[in-house]
Coordinates of C-alpha atoms and ligand atoms in Angstrom, one line a residue:
X1 CA 58.6 117.3 87.6
X2 CA 61.7 114.7 87.7
X3 CA 64.8 114.6 85.8
X4 CA 65.4 111.8 83.8
X5 CA 68.8 109.9 83.9
X6 CA 71.1 109.8 81.5
X7 CA 73.6 107.8 82.9
X8 CA 74.4 104.1 80.7
X9 CA 73.9 101.8 83.4
X10 CA 77.1 99.8 83.2
X11 CA 77.8 98.6 86.5
X12 CA 76.3 96.1 88.8
X13 CA 77.0 95.4 92.3
X14 CA 76.9 91.4 93.1
X15 CA 76.1 90.9 96.8
X16 CA 78.0 87.3 97.6
X17 CA 76.6 86.4 100.5
X18 CA 74.3 87.4 103.1
X19 CA 76.4 86.5 105.9
X20 CA 78.9 88.5 108.3
X21 CA 81.2 88.7 111.4
X22 CA 79.5 92.2 111.7
X23 CA 77.0 94.3 113.1
X24 CA 77.1 97.0 112.4
X25 CA 74.0 99.0 114.1
X26 CA 73.6 100.7 110.8
X27 CA 73.2 98.0 108.6
X28 CA 71.8 95.6 110.9
X29 CA 69.4 96.4 113.6
X30 CA 70.1 94.9 117.4
X31 CA 66.8 93.1 117.0
X32 CA 67.1 91.8 113.7
X33 CA 67.1 88.0 113.5
X34 CA 67.9 87.6 110.0
X35 CA 66.7 84.7 108.4
X36 CA 70.2 83.7 106.2
X37 CA 69.8 82.2 102.9
X38 CA 71.1 78.3 102.9
X39 CA 74.1 77.7 100.3
X40 CA 71.9 76.0 97.7
X41 CA 69.7 79.4 98.0
X42 CA 72.5 81.3 96.8
X43 CA 73.8 82.0 93.4
X44 CA 76.9 79.0 92.5
X45 CA 80.6 80.7 91.3
X46 CA 78.5 78.9 87.5
X47 CA 76.0 80.8 88.0
X48 CA 77.2 84.6 88.5
X49 CA 79.3 83.5 85.9
X50 CA 76.8 82.4 83.7
X51 CA 74.6 85.7 84.4
X52 CA 77.9 88.2 84.2
X53 CA 78.5 86.4 80.2
X54 CA 75.7 86.0 78.5
X55 CA 72.9 88.3 80.1
X56 CA 75.1 91.9 81.9
X57 CA 78.0 92.2 79.8
X58 CA 76.3 91.6 76.5
X59 CA 74.0 94.2 77.7
X60 CA 76.7 96.6 77.6
X61 CA 77.5 96.0 81.8
X62 CA 81.5 97.0 82.2
X63 CA 82.5 97.3 85.6
X64 CA 81.7 94.8 88.9
X65 CA 81.9 95.1 92.3
X66 CA 81.7 92.4 94.5
X67 CA 80.1 93.2 98.3
X68 CA 77.8 91.6 101.1
X69 CA 77.0 90.8 103.6
X70 CA 80.6 90.4 103.9
X71 CA 82.3 88.8 100.6
X72 CA 84.7 87.6 102.1
X73 CA 82.3 85.0 103.9
X74 CA 82.3 83.5 100.5
X75 CA 83.8 80.0 99.9
X76 CA 85.7 79.8 97.1
X77 CA 86.2 83.8 96.3
X78 CA 89.7 83.5 94.6
X79 CA 88.2 81.2 92.1
X80 CA 85.3 83.4 91.5
X81 CA 87.4 86.8 91.2
X82 CA 89.9 84.7 89.1
X83 CA 87.1 84.0 86.7
X84 CA 85.0 86.9 86.4
X85 CA 88.5 89.5 86.0
X86 CA 89.0 86.8 82.8
X87 CA 85.5 87.3 81.6
X88 CA 86.1 89.2 78.0
X89 CA 84.5 92.9 78.6
X90 CA 85.1 93.0 82.0
X91 CA 86.7 96.4 82.9
X92 CA 87.1 96.7 86.4
X93 CA 86.7 94.4 89.4
X94 CA 86.8 95.9 92.8
X95 CA 85.0 94.5 95.6
X96 CA 83.7 96.7 98.8
X97 CA 85.3 94.7 102.0
X98 CA 85.1 95.1 106.0
X99 CA 88.5 93.7 105.8
X100 CA 88.7 91.9 108.7
X101 CA 90.2 88.5 107.1
X102 CA 91.8 90.9 104.5
X103 CA 95.4 89.7 105.3
X104 CA 94.9 86.4 104.4
X105 CA 93.7 87.2 101.2
X106 CA 94.5 89.8 99.8
X107 CA 97.7 89.2 97.9
X108 CA 95.7 85.8 95.9
X109 CA 92.8 88.3 95.6
X110 CA 95.2 91.0 93.6
X111 CA 96.7 87.8 91.9
X112 CA 93.2 86.6 90.6
X113 CA 93.0 90.1 89.1
X114 CA 91.2 91.8 91.5
X115 CA 91.2 95.9 90.2
X116 CA 90.5 97.7 93.5
X117 CA 89.1 97.6 97.0
X118 CA 86.6 99.9 98.9
X119 CA 87.4 99.7 102.7
X120 CA 84.5 100.4 105.6
X121 CA 86.4 101.5 108.4
X122 CA 84.2 103.9 110.9
X123 CA 86.8 104.5 113.2
X124 CA 90.8 104.8 113.8
X125 CA 89.6 104.3 117.9
X126 CA 89.5 100.2 118.9
X127 CA 86.7 101.0 121.7
X128 CA 84.6 103.1 119.1
X129 CA 84.6 101.3 116.5
X130 CA 84.5 97.5 118.3
X131 CA 81.3 99.7 119.4
X132 CA 80.1 100.4 116.0
X133 CA 80.7 97.1 115.0
X134 CA 78.5 95.3 118.1
X135 CA 81.4 93.8 118.8
X136 CA 81.7 92.6 123.0
X137 CA 84.7 90.6 123.1
X138 CA 87.6 90.8 122.0
X139 CA 88.9 94.1 120.1
X140 CA 88.7 93.1 115.8
X141 CA 90.6 96.7 115.0
X142 CA 93.9 95.6 115.2
X143 CA 93.4 93.0 112.9
X144 CA 91.2 95.5 110.8
X145 CA 94.0 97.7 110.4
X146 CA 96.7 94.7 109.7
X147 CA 94.4 94.1 106.7
X148 CA 93.9 97.3 105.3
X149 CA 97.7 97.6 105.3
X150 CA 98.8 94.2 103.8
X151 CA 96.1 95.4 101.0
X152 CA 98.0 98.7 100.9
X153 CA 101.5 96.4 100.3
X154 CA 100.4 93.4 98.4
X155 CA 99.4 97.4 96.0
X156 CA 95.9 97.9 95.6
X157 CA 96.3 101.6 95.4
X158 CA 94.5 103.9 95.6
X159 CA 92.3 101.9 98.7
X160 CA 89.0 103.8 99.2
X161 CA 88.1 103.4 102.9
X162 CA 84.3 103.6 102.9
X163 CA 83.4 105.7 106.6
X164 CA 79.6 105.7 107.8
X165 CA 79.6 109.2 110.4
X166 CA 77.2 108.5 112.8
X167 CA 75.8 112.1 115.5
X168 CA 78.2 110.9 118.9
X169 CA 79.6 108.0 117.9
X170 CA 82.3 108.7 115.2
X171 CA 81.8 112.3 113.6
X172 CA 84.0 113.4 116.7
X173 CA 87.2 111.4 114.6
X174 CA 85.8 112.8 110.9
X175 CA 89.2 115.2 110.8
X176 CA 91.7 112.4 112.1
X177 CA 89.8 109.9 109.1
X178 CA 90.5 113.0 106.8
X179 CA 93.8 113.3 107.8
X180 CA 94.6 110.3 106.6
X181 CA 94.8 111.2 102.7
X182 CA 97.6 114.0 103.4
X183 CA 100.9 111.5 103.0
X184 CA 99.0 108.5 101.3
X185 CA 96.9 108.0 98.2
X186 CA 93.6 106.9 99.8
X187 CA 90.8 107.9 98.8
X188 CA 88.5 108.8 102.7
X189 CA 84.8 108.6 101.6
X190 CA 82.2 109.7 103.8
X191 CA 78.6 108.8 104.0
X192 CA 75.4 110.0 105.2
X193 CA 73.9 107.1 107.1
X194 CA 70.2 105.5 105.1
X195 CA 67.2 104.2 106.4
X196 CA 67.6 100.8 105.2
X197 CA 66.3 98.3 107.5
X198 CA 67.2 100.2 110.6
X199 CA 64.3 102.9 111.2
X200 CA 64.5 103.5 114.8
X201 CA 68.5 104.8 113.9
X202 CA 67.1 106.9 111.6
X203 CA 63.9 108.3 113.6
X204 CA 66.6 109.9 115.8
X205 CA 68.1 111.6 112.4
X206 CA 71.2 109.7 112.4
X207 CA 73.3 111.5 109.8
X208 CA 74.9 114.7 109.3
X209 CA 74.2 116.3 106.2
X210 CA 77.6 115.9 104.3
X211 CA 77.9 120.4 103.6
X212 CA 78.6 120.3 107.5
X213 CA 81.9 117.8 107.3
X214 CA 83.3 119.8 104.6
X215 CA 82.9 123.2 106.4
X216 CA 85.0 121.2 110.0
X217 CA 88.0 119.7 107.5
X218 CA 87.2 123.6 105.4
X219 CA 88.0 125.5 108.5
X220 CA 90.9 123.3 110.1
X221 CA 93.3 123.0 105.9
X222 CA 91.1 124.6 103.3
X223 CA 89.3 122.3 100.6
X224 CA 89.3 121.5 97.5
X225 CA 87.2 120.0 94.2
X226 CA 89.0 117.5 92.6
X227 CA 88.2 115.8 89.4
X228 CA 88.4 111.7 89.9
X229 CA 87.1 109.6 87.4
X230 CA 84.5 106.8 88.0
X231 CA 83.5 108.1 91.6
X232 CA 80.2 107.5 90.7
X233 CA 77.8 109.2 93.8
X234 CA 80.6 110.8 96.0
X235 CA 82.0 114.1 95.4
X236 CA 85.5 114.5 95.3
X237 CA 87.2 116.6 97.4
X238 CA 91.2 116.9 98.5
X239 CA 92.8 119.1 101.5
X240 CA 95.7 121.3 99.3
X241 CA 98.6 119.3 98.8
X242 CA 97.6 115.8 99.9
X243 CA 98.4 112.9 98.4
X244 CA 95.2 110.9 98.5
X245 CA 91.0 113.0 98.0
X246 CA 88.0 112.8 100.2
X247 CA 84.8 111.9 99.0
X248 CA 80.7 112.2 100.3
X249 CA 78.1 110.4 99.8
X250 CA 75.2 112.6 100.3
X251 CA 72.3 110.4 99.6
X252 CA 70.5 111.7 101.9
X253 CA 71.1 115.6 101.7
X254 CA 71.3 115.5 98.1
X255 CA 69.6 113.6 95.5
X256 CA 71.9 111.6 92.8
X257 CA 69.4 109.5 91.6
X258 CA 69.9 110.8 88.1
X259 CA 74.0 110.1 88.6
X260 CA 72.8 106.5 88.8
X261 CA 74.7 104.0 87.0
X262 CA 74.3 101.2 88.5
X263 CA 72.3 97.9 89.5
X264 CA 72.3 95.3 91.8
X265 CA 72.2 91.8 92.3
X266 CA 71.3 89.8 95.5
X267 CA 72.8 86.9 97.0
X268 CA 70.0 84.9 96.3
X269 CA 69.6 86.2 92.5
X270 CA 67.1 89.0 93.0
X271 CA 68.2 91.8 90.4
X272 CA 67.4 95.1 92.1
X273 CA 67.3 98.3 89.7
X274 CA 66.9 100.8 92.5
X275 CA 68.3 100.7 96.8
X276 CA 65.4 102.6 97.7
X277 CA 63.1 100.3 96.0
X278 CA 61.5 97.2 96.6
X279 CA 58.9 96.7 94.2
X280 CA 60.5 96.7 90.9
X281 CA 63.1 92.8 91.3
X282 CA 63.3 90.5 88.9
X283 CA 64.4 86.7 90.6
X284 CA 67.0 85.4 88.4
X285 CA 68.5 82.7 90.1
X286 CA 64.3 81.5 89.3
X287 CA 64.6 82.1 86.3
X288 CA 68.6 80.5 85.1
X289 CA 66.5 77.3 87.1
X290 CA 63.9 77.0 85.3
X291 CA 65.9 76.3 82.2
X292 CA 65.0 79.9 80.8
X293 CA 67.3 80.2 78.5
X294 CA 69.7 83.4 79.1
X295 CA 68.6 85.4 75.7
X296 CA 65.2 85.4 77.5
X297 CA 66.4 86.3 81.1
X298 CA 68.4 89.1 79.3
X299 CA 65.6 90.5 77.3
X300 CA 63.9 90.8 79.8
X301 CA 66.7 92.8 82.0
X302 CA 66.8 94.6 79.5
X303 CA 62.8 95.9 79.6
X304 CA 63.7 96.6 83.5
X305 CA 66.6 98.2 82.6
X306 CA 64.9 101.2 80.5
X307 CA 62.3 101.4 83.2
X308 CA 65.7 102.0 85.1
X309 CA 65.3 106.0 85.2
X310 CA 61.5 106.1 86.1
X311 CA 61.9 103.3 88.8
X312 CA 65.4 105.8 90.8
X313 CA 62.7 108.5 91.2
X314 CA 59.7 106.6 92.4
X315 CA 60.3 106.4 95.9
X316 CA 61.4 110.0 96.0
X317 CA 58.2 110.8 94.0
X318 CA 55.5 108.8 96.6
X319 CA 57.8 110.4 99.3
X320 CA 58.4 106.9 100.9
X321 CA 62.5 107.6 101.6
X322 CA 61.4 106.5 105.3
X323 CA 59.0 103.5 104.7
X324 CA 60.2 99.7 106.0
X325 CA 62.2 98.0 103.8
X326 CA 62.0 93.8 103.8
X327 CA 65.5 93.7 103.7
X328 CA 68.9 95.1 105.9
X329 CA 72.1 96.5 103.9
X330 CA 73.6 94.1 104.2
X331 CA 71.2 91.3 103.0
X332 CA 71.0 93.8 100.2
X333 CA 74.5 94.2 99.5
X334 CA 75.1 98.1 100.0
Ligands
SAM401 N1 80.5 94.1 104.6 C1 81.5 95.0 103.5 C2 81.3 96.4 103.8 O1 81.1 96.7 105.0 O2 82.3 96.8 103.8 C3 80.5 95.2 102.2 C4 78.9 94.9 102.7 S1 78.3 96.5 103.4 C5 76.4 96.3 103.1 C6 79.2 98.1 102.0 C7 78.3 99.1 102.4 O3 77.5 99.5 102.9 C8 79.2 99.5 103.2 O4 80.7 100.1 103.2 C9 79.1 100.2 104.4 O5 79.1 100.9 105.8 C10 77.2 100.8 103.7 N2 76.7 100.7 104.7 C11 75.6 99.7 105.0 N3 74.5 100.5 105.9 C12 74.3 101.4 105.8 C13 73.6 102.5 105.7 N4 72.1 102.2 106.4 N5 74.4 103.7 105.3 C14 74.6 104.2 104.5 N6 76.1 102.9 104.4 C15 75.7 102.2 104.8
SF4_402 FE1 78.8 93.2 108.0 FE2 79.8 95.9 106.1 FE3 77.3 95.7 107.2 FE4 79.0 95.9 109.2 S1 78.5 97.6 107.0 S2 77.7 94.5 109.3 S3 81.2 94.6 108.1 S4 77.8 93.7 105.6

């Protein structure tokens, strides 16, 4: 018997592109020969705005996150951000990025109305960083770090830094990464690695329970719980006296499906009510392009929304969380 979600679903994660300029091992498996979408297969800026304005906002969605792949690779990104930010009903517009191209774009994105940034930064050590992102050329760490600094200076405050913790690779840096919160309003969030399209890593049990990380941090500085609004699945803590916070996203060691308030829209227009469930998806792009009126699309999305609490638990109920996934995280839009 599972608890049923009572959270209003008001948060849509929109993948803008399936391509990425990094190849993080936990996100894009080495041997993957990914088939990328053609531009014509992606939702256009106009289609995304239409879906938000006529389908999602009328259904009560208020928070939108732009992701990918790497969203900064999307052409015409700044006008899209401006258009979404100015839609009546949009209360929060954020983005998740690897920050590699951020230094040149941060000011324009801020001016266009982007409210918040989550940046993936798995290591403070350039060598480890390059190893994780699959880079064999000139190190990409410095340019990424510069992107983070520029975003901070431009006014994105607080900044959230996402760290996927991989045993034997970057877990030694957990204390150094946590220390970034000491004198900055940064929120460092440790994410348990998930087996999405990368089962080989998972079979080696490449994740560390959040509680183990908390124990390490507690032993060094102490740790107190912190109350912060709008953190979705993260459990929030604080090193006593620190300006920033520490978040723990523990999708492997804890089930937080009952707190899930989100849906995902892929770059090619598939609406996915649950990250772990590939069965229940809806092809909004085809509906739009075959002339189905937005009010009918809205009714179909509403029906899917009504089924979401049950869908959330289906994978876990069936015991198939280690099953095969057709798409990688970079394609779904993590
Ligand atoms: N490219 C952008 C970035 O890396 O921030 C946005 C897309 S990425 C798919 C979004 C988030 O998903 C990142 O924070 C990344 O660390 C996380 N992610 C990717 N694969 C993951 C996995 N297998 N388990 C847990 N988190 C993962
Ligand atoms: Fe690219 Fe982000 Fe996936 Fe890394 S986590 S490969 S940066 S999409």
